[in-house]
CSV table of C-alpha atoms in Angstrom, one decimal:
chain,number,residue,atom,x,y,z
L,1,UNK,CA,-43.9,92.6,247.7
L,2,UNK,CA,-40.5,91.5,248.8
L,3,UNK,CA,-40.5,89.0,251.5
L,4,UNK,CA,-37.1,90.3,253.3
L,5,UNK,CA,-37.7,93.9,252.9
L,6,UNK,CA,-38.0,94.5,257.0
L,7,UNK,CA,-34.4,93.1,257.2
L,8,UNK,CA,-31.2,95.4,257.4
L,9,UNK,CA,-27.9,93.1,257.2
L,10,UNK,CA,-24.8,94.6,257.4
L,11,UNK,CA,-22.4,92.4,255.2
L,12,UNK,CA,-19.0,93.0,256.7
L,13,UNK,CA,-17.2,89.4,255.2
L,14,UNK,CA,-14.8,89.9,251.9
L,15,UNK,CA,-14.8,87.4,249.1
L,16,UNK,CA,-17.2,84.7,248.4
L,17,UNK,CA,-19.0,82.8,251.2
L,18,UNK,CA,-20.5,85.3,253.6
L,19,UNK,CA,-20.7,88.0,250.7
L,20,UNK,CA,-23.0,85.7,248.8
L,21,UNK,CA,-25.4,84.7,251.9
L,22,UNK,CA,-25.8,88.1,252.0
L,23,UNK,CA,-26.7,88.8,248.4
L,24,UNK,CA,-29.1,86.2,248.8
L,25,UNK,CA,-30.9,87.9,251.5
L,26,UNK,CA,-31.0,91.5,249.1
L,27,UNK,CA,-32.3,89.3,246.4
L,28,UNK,CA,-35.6,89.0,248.2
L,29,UNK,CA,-36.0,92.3,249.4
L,30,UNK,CA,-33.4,92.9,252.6
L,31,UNK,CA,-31.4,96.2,253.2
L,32,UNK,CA,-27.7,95.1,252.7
L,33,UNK,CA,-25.3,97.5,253.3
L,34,UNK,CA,-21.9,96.0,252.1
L,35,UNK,CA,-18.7,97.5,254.4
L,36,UNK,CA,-15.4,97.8,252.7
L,37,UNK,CA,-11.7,99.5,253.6
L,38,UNK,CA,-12.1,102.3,252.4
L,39,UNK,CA,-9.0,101.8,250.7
L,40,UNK,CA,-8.8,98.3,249.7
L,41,UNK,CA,-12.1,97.3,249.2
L,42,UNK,CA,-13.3,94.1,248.7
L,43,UNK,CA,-10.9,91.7,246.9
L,44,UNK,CA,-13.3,90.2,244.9
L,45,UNK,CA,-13.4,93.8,243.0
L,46,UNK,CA,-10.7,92.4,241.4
L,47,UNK,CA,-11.3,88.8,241.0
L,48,UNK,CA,-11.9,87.0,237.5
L,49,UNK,CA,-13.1,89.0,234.3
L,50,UNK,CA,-13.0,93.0,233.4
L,51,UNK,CA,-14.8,95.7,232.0
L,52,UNK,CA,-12.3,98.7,231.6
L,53,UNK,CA,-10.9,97.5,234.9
L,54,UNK,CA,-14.7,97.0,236.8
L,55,UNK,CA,-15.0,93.6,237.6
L,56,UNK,CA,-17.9,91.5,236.8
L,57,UNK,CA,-17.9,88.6,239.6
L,58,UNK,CA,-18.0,91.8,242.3
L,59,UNK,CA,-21.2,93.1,240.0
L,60,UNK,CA,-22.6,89.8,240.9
L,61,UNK,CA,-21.6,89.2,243.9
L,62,UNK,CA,-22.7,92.9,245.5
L,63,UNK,CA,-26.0,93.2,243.1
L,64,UNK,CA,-29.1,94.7,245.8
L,65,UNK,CA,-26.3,95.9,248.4
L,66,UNK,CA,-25.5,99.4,249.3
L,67,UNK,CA,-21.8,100.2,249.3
L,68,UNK,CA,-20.3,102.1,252.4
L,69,UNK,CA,-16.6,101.8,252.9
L,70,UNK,CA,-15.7,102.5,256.4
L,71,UNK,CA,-12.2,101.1,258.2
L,72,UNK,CA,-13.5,99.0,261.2
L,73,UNK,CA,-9.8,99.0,262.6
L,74,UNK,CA,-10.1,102.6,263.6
L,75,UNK,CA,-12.1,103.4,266.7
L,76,UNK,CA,-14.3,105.7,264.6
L,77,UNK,CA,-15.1,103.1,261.9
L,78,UNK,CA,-16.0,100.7,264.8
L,79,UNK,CA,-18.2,103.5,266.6
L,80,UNK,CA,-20.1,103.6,262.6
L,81,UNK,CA,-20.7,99.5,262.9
L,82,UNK,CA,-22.0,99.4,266.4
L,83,UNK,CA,-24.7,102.3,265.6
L,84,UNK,CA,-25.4,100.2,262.4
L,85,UNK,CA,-25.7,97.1,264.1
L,86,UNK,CA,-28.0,99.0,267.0
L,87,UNK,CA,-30.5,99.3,264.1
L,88,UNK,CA,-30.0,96.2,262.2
L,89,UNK,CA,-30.9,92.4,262.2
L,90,UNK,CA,-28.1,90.2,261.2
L,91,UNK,CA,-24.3,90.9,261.2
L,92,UNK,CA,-22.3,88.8,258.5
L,93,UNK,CA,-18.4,89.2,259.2
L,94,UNK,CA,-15.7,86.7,258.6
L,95,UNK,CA,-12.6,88.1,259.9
L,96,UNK,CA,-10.0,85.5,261.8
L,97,UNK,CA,-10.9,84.5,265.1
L,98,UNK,CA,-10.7,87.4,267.6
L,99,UNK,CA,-10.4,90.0,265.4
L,100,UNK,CA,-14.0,91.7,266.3
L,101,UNK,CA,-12.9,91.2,270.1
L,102,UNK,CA,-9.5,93.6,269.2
L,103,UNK,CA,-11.3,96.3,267.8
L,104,UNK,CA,-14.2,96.0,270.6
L,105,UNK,CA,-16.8,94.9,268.6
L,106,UNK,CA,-16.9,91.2,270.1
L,107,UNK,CA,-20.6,89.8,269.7
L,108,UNK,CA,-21.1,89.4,273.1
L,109,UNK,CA,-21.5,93.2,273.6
L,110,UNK,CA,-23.3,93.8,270.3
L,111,UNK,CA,-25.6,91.8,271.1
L,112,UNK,CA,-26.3,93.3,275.1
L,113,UNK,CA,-26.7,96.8,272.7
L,114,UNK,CA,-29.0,95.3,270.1
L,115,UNK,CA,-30.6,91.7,271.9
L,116,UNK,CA,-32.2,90.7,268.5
L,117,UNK,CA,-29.1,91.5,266.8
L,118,UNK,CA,-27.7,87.7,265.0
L,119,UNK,CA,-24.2,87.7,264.6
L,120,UNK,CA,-23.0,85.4,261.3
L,121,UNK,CA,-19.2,83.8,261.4
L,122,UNK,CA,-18.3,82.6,258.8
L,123,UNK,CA,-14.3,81.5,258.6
L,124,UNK,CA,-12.6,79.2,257.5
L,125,UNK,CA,-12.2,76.5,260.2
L,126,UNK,CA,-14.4,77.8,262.8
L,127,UNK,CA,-14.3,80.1,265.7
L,128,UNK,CA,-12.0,77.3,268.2
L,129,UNK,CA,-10.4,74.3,267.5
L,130,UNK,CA,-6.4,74.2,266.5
L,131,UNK,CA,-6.5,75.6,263.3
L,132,UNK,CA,-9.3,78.6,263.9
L,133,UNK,CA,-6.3,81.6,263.8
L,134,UNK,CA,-5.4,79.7,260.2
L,135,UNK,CA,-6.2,81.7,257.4
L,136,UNK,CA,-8.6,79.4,255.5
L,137,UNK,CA,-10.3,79.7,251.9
L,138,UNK,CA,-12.6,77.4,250.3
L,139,UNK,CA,-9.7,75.4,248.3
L,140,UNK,CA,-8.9,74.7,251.6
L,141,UNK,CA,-11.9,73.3,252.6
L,142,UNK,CA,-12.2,71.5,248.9
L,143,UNK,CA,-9.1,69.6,249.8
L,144,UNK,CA,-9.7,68.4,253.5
L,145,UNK,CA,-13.1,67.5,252.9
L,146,UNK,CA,-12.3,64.2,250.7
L,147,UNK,CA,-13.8,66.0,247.9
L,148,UNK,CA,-10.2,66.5,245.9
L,149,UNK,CA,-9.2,63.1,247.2
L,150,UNK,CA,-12.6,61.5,245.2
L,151,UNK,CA,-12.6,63.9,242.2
L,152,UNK,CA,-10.3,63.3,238.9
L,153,UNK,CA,-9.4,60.4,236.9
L,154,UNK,CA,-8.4,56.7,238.8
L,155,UNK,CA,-4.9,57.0,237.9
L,156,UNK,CA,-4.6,61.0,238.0
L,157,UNK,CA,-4.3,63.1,241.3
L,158,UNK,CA,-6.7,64.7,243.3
L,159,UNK,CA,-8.7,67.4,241.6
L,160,UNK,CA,-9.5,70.7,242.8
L,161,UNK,CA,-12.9,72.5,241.2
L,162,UNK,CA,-12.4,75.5,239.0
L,163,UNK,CA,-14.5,77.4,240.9
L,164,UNK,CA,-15.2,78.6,244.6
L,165,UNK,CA,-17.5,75.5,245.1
L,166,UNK,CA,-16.8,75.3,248.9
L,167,UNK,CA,-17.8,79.1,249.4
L,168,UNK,CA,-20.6,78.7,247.2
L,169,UNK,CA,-22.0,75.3,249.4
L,170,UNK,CA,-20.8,77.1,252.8
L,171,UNK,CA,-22.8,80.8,251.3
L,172,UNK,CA,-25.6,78.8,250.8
L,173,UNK,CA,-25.7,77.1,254.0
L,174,UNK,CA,-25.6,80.1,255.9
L,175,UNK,CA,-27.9,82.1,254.3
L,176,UNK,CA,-30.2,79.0,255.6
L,177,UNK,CA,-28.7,79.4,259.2
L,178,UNK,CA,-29.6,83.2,259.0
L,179,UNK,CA,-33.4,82.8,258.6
L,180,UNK,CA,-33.3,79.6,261.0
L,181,UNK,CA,-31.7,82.0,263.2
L,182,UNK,CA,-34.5,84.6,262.7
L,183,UNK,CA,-37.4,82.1,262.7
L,184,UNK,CA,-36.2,81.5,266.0
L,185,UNK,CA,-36.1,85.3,267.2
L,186,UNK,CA,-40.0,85.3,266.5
L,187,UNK,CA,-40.0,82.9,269.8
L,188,UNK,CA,-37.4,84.2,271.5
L,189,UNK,CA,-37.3,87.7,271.0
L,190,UNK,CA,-33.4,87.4,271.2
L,191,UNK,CA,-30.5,86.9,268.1
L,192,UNK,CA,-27.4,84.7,268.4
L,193,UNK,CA,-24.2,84.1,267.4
L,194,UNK,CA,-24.1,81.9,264.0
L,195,UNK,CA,-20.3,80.3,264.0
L,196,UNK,CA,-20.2,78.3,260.7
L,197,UNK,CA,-16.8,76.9,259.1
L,198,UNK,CA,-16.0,76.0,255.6
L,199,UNK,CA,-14.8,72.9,255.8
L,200,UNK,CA,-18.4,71.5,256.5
L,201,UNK,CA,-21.0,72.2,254.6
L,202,UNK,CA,-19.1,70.8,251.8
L,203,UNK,CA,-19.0,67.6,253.8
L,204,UNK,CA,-22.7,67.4,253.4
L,205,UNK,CA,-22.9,67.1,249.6
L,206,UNK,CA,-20.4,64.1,249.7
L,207,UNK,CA,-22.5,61.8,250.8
L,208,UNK,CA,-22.3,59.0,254.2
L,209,UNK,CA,-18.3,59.1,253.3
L,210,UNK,CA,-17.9,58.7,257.1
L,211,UNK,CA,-20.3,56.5,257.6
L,212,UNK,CA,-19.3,54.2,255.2
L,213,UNK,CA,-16.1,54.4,256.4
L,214,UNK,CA,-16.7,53.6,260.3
L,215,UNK,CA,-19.0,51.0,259.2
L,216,UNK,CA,-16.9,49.3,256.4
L,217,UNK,CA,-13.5,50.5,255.9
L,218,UNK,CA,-14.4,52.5,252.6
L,219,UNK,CA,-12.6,54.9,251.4
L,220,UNK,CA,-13.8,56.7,248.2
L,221,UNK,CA,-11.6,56.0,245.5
L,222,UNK,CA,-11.4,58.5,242.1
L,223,UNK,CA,-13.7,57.2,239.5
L,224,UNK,CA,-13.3,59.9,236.8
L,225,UNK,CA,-17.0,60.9,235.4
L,226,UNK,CA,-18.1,57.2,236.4
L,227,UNK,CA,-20.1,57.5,239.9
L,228,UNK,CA,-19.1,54.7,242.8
L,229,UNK,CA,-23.2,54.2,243.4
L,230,UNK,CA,-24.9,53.5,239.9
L,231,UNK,CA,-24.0,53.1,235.9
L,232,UNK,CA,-24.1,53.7,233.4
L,233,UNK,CA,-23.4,57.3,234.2
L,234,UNK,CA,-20.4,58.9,231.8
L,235,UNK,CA,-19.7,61.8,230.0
L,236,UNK,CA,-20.1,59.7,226.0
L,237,UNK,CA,-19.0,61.2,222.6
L,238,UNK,CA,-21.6,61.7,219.8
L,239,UNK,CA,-20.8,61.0,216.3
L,240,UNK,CA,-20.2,64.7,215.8
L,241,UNK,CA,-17.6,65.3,218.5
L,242,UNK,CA,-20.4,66.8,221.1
L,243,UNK,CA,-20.3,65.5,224.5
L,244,UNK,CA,-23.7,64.2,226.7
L,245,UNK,CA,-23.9,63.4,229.8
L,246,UNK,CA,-26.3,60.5,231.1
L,247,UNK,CA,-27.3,59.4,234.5
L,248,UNK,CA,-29.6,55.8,235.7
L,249,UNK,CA,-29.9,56.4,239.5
L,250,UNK,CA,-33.4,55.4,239.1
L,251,UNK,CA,-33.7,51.6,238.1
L,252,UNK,CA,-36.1,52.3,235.3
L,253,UNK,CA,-34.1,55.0,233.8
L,254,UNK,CA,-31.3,52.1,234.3
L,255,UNK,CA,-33.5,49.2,232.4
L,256,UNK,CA,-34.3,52.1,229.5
L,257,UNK,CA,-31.2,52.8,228.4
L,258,UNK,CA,-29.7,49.7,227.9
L,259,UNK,CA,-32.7,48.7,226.4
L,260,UNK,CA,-32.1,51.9,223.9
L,261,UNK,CA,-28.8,51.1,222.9
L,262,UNK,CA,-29.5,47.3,222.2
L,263,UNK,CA,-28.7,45.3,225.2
L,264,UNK,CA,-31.7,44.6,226.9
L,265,UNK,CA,-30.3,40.7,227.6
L,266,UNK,CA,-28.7,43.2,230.7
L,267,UNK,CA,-32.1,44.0,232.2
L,268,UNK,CA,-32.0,39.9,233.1
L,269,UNK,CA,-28.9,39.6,234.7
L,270,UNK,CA,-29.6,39.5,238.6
L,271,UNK,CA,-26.1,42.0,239.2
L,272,UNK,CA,-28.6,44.3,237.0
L,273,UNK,CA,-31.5,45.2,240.0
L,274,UNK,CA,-29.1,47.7,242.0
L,275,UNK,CA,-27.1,50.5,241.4
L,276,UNK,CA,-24.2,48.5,243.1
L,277,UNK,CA,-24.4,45.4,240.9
L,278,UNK,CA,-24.1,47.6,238.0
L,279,UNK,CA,-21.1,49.4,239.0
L,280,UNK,CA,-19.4,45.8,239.5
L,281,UNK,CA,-20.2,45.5,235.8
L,282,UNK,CA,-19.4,49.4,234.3
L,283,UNK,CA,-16.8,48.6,231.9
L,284,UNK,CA,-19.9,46.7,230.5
L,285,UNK,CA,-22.4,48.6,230.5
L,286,UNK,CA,-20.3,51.8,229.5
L,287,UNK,CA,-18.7,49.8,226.5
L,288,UNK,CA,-22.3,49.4,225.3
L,289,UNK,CA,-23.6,52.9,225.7
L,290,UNK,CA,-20.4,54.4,224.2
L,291,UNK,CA,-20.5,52.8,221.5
L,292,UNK,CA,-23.9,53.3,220.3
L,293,UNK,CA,-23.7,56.8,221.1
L,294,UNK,CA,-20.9,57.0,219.0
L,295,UNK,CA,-22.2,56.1,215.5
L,296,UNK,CA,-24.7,58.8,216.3
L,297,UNK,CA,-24.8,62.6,215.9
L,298,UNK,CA,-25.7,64.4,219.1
L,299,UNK,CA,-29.3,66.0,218.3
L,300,UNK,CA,-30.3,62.1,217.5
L,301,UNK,CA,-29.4,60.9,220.8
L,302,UNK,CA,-31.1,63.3,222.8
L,303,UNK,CA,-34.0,62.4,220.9
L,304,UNK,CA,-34.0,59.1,220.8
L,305,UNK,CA,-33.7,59.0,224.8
L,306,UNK,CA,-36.0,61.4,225.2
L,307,UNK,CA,-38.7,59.1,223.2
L,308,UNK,CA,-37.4,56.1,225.7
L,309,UNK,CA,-37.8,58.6,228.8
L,310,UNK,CA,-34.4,58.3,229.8
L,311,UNK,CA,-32.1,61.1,231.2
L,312,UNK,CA,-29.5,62.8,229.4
L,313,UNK,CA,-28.3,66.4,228.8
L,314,UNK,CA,-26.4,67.9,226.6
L,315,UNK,CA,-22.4,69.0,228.1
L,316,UNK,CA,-22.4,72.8,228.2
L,317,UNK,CA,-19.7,75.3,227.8
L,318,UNK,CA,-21.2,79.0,228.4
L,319,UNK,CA,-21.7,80.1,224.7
L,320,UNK,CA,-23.9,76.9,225.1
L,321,UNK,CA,-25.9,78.1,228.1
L,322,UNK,CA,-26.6,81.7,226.4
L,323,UNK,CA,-28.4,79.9,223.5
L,324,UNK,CA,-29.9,77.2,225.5
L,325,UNK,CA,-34.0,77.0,225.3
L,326,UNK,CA,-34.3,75.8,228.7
L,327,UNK,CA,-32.7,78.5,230.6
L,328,UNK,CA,-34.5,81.0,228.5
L,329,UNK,CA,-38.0,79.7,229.2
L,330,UNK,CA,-37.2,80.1,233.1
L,331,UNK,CA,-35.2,83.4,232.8
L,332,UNK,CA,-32.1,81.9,234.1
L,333,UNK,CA,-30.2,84.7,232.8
L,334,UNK,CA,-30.8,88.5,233.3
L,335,UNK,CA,-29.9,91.6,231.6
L,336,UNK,CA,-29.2,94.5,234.6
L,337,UNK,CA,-28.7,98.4,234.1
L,338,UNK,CA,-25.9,99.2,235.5
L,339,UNK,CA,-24.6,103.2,235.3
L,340,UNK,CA,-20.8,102.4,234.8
L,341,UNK,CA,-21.0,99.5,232.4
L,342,UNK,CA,-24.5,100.1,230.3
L,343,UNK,CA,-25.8,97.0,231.5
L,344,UNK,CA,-24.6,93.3,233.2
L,345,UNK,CA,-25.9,89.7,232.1
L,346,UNK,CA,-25.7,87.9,235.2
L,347,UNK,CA,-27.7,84.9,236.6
L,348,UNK,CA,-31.5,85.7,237.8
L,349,UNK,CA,-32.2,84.7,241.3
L,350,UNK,CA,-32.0,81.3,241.7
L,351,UNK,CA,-35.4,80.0,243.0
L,352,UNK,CA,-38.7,81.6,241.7
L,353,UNK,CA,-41.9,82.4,244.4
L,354,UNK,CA,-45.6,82.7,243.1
L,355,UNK,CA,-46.0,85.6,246.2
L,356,UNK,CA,-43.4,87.1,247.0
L,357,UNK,CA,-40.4,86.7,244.3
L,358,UNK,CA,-37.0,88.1,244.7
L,359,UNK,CA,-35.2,90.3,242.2
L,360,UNK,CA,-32.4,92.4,241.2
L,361,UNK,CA,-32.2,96.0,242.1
L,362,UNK,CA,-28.9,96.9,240.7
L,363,UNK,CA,-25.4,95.4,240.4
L,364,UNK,CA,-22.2,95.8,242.5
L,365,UNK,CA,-21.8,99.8,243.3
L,366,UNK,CA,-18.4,101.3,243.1
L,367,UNK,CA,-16.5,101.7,246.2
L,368,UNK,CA,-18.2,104.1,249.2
L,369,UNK,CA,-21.1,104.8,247.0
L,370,UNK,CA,-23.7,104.9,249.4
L,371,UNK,CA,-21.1,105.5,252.4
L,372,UNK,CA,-22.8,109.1,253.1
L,373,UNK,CA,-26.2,108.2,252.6
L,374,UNK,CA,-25.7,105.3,255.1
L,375,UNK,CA,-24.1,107.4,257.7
L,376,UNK,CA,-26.5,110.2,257.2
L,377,UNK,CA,-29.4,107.8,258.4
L,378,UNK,CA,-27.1,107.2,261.5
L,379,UNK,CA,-27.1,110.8,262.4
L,380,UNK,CA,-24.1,112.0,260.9
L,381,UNK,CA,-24.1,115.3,259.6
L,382,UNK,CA,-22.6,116.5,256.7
L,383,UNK,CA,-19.8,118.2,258.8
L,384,UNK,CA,-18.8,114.9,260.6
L,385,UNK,CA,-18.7,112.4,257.3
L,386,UNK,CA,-16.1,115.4,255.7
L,387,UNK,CA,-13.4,114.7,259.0
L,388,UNK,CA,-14.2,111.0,258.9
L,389,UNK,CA,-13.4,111.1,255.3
L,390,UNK,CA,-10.9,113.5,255.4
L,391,UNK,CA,-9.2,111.5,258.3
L,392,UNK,CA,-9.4,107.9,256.4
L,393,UNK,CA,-11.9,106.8,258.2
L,394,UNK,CA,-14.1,106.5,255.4
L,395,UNK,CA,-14.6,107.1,251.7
């Protein structure tokens, strides 16, 4: 039993954010139907790695969805989305601000067709305000939250991430709002408008920066892979060149380690008893754990803190992560059939439930592959989707 398998979503965003809120929803069970242009398609087809031109973040990204492409700037594509949203649950779209209102699709009437219909917006700076007709992306939202301006090394510059961490985070988040949204509609009987922006839930994950900052004056300064609330915590060099990680946030983890490594005298010293006080000290404390780390091989670190129960891990690349035991044991990784490419390793679903546990389906379809199997549940016969598709409208 899948615990989302009564839930149609129509997932009408591009990219990252919304796209993955929605494949979170599929991976426990819910009916996404993913709409394209018919002609475009989604950019993320095309984003990061290939298999003979199929890329592997859009398998991914659109694994459990069905894939209708359908152009929601004609008046025909936007007569398809209102009789899918007349028998749907949730709506995820992230076009600019007013966009939905041009082509007559504007929540407000959705929502007097379908009353229990919840409408997700997901952009990047919000549906009002003076930068909402902005185009926005999550680098964007990585750089005004304060997380560029605390990432990267003291006397370096601000440091973006690698990776769409801001979509990710704001995905996330608003696959939460969605089932507070539906949690709700139990009471009510009635959907809502969701109207989520970027640039906050990243702002979340950063910790009281704005407290701190009306209360004190702080501003967060860039500490490289030191941390501004506790130490020791580093990336250290083993003897043979492999990299660990380790991390006291917990006192006791704290008084272990620098018992480990020989300086236990620390434990006394009253700066010792808070993450704070030990920060004042870090070149310290960091000069002590480096350096015992370093006149040992990796594999005899790891087990040396894990006889003192103290907390490290081990700095992995992705080779690393396909042989790692961990991962294995909890089927962190997947192996999915897929009828273009033979098959996809991709990440599992990321939480497991004794009752009702999610899975994966199938990967990312090709472009329009369900596109007459979704309209034919609408009531369009075979007649109709030939002129639509003949016409554009569709493929």
């Amino acid at each position: 039993m899948t615990s989302l398998a009564d839930l149609r979503v129509i997932d009408a965003a591009t990219l990252f954010a919304g796209p993955s809120a929605a494949m979170m929803l599929g991976d426990f069970g819910a009916d996404v139907i993913k709409i394209e242009h018919p002609r475009r398609g989604d950019p993320s087809r095309g984003h990061g790695a290939a298999v003979d031109g199929v890329g592997l973040w859009w398998k991914t990204l659109s694994r459990n969805k069905r894939a209708a492409a359908v152009d929601l700037s004609r008046e025909e594509g936007q007569e398809i989305l209102r009789r899918l949203t007349d028998r749907s649950d949730v709506l995820i779209e992230n076009f600019r601000p007013g966009t939905l209102e041009r082509w007559n699709l504007d929540p407000a009437g959705l929502l007097a067709r379908n009353p229990r219909l919840i409408v997700a917006r997901m952009t990047g700076f919000g549906q009002f305000g003076p930068m909402a007709g902005r185009p926005g992306f999550g680098t964007l939202a990585e750089a005004m939250s304060g997380f560029a301006a605390m990432t990267g090394e003291p006397d370096g510059p601000p440091t973006l991430p690698p990776l769409a961490l801001a979509d990710g985070i704001a995905g996330l988040a608003l696959s939460y709002a969605i089932m507070v949204a539906l949690h709700a509609r139990e009471r009510t009987g009635r959907g809502q408008v969701i109207d989520m922006a970027i640039i906050e839930p990243i702002l979340g994950l950063l910790g009281p920066q704005m407290s701190a900052y009306k209360a004190l004056g702080v501003v967060p300064r860039r500490t490289g892979n030191r941390s501004n609330s506790n130490a020791p915590r580093n990336a250290y060099r083993t003897r043979d060149g492999r990299w660990l990680a380790i991390s006291t946030s917990a006192q006791p983890i704290a008084e272990r380690v620098v018992t480990l490594v020989g300086r236990p005298d620390l434990v006394e010293q009253p700066w010792f008893g808070s993450g704070a006080g030990r920060v004042q000290h870090v070149d310290e404390l960091d000069a002590a754990v480096a350096g015992w780390i370093a006149e040992r091989d990796a594999a005899e670190v790891i087990a040396a803190f894990e006889e003192a129960q103290a907390a490290v891990a081990p700095i992995h690349d992705v080779s690393d992560l396909a042989e790692d035991p961990q991962y294995a044991a909890l089927g962190t990784f997947v192996e999915v059939p897929d009828p273009e490419l033979g098959s996809v390793t991709m990440q599992n679903v990321v939480f497991r439930m004794s009752d009702t546990p999610g899975e994966i389906r199938w990967p990312g379809r090709p472009l329009g592959r369900d596109t007459d199997e979704v309209l034919g549940g609408l009531g369009y016969g075979g007649e109709r989707i030939t002129e639509l598709r003949e016409a554009g409208v569709i493929a």
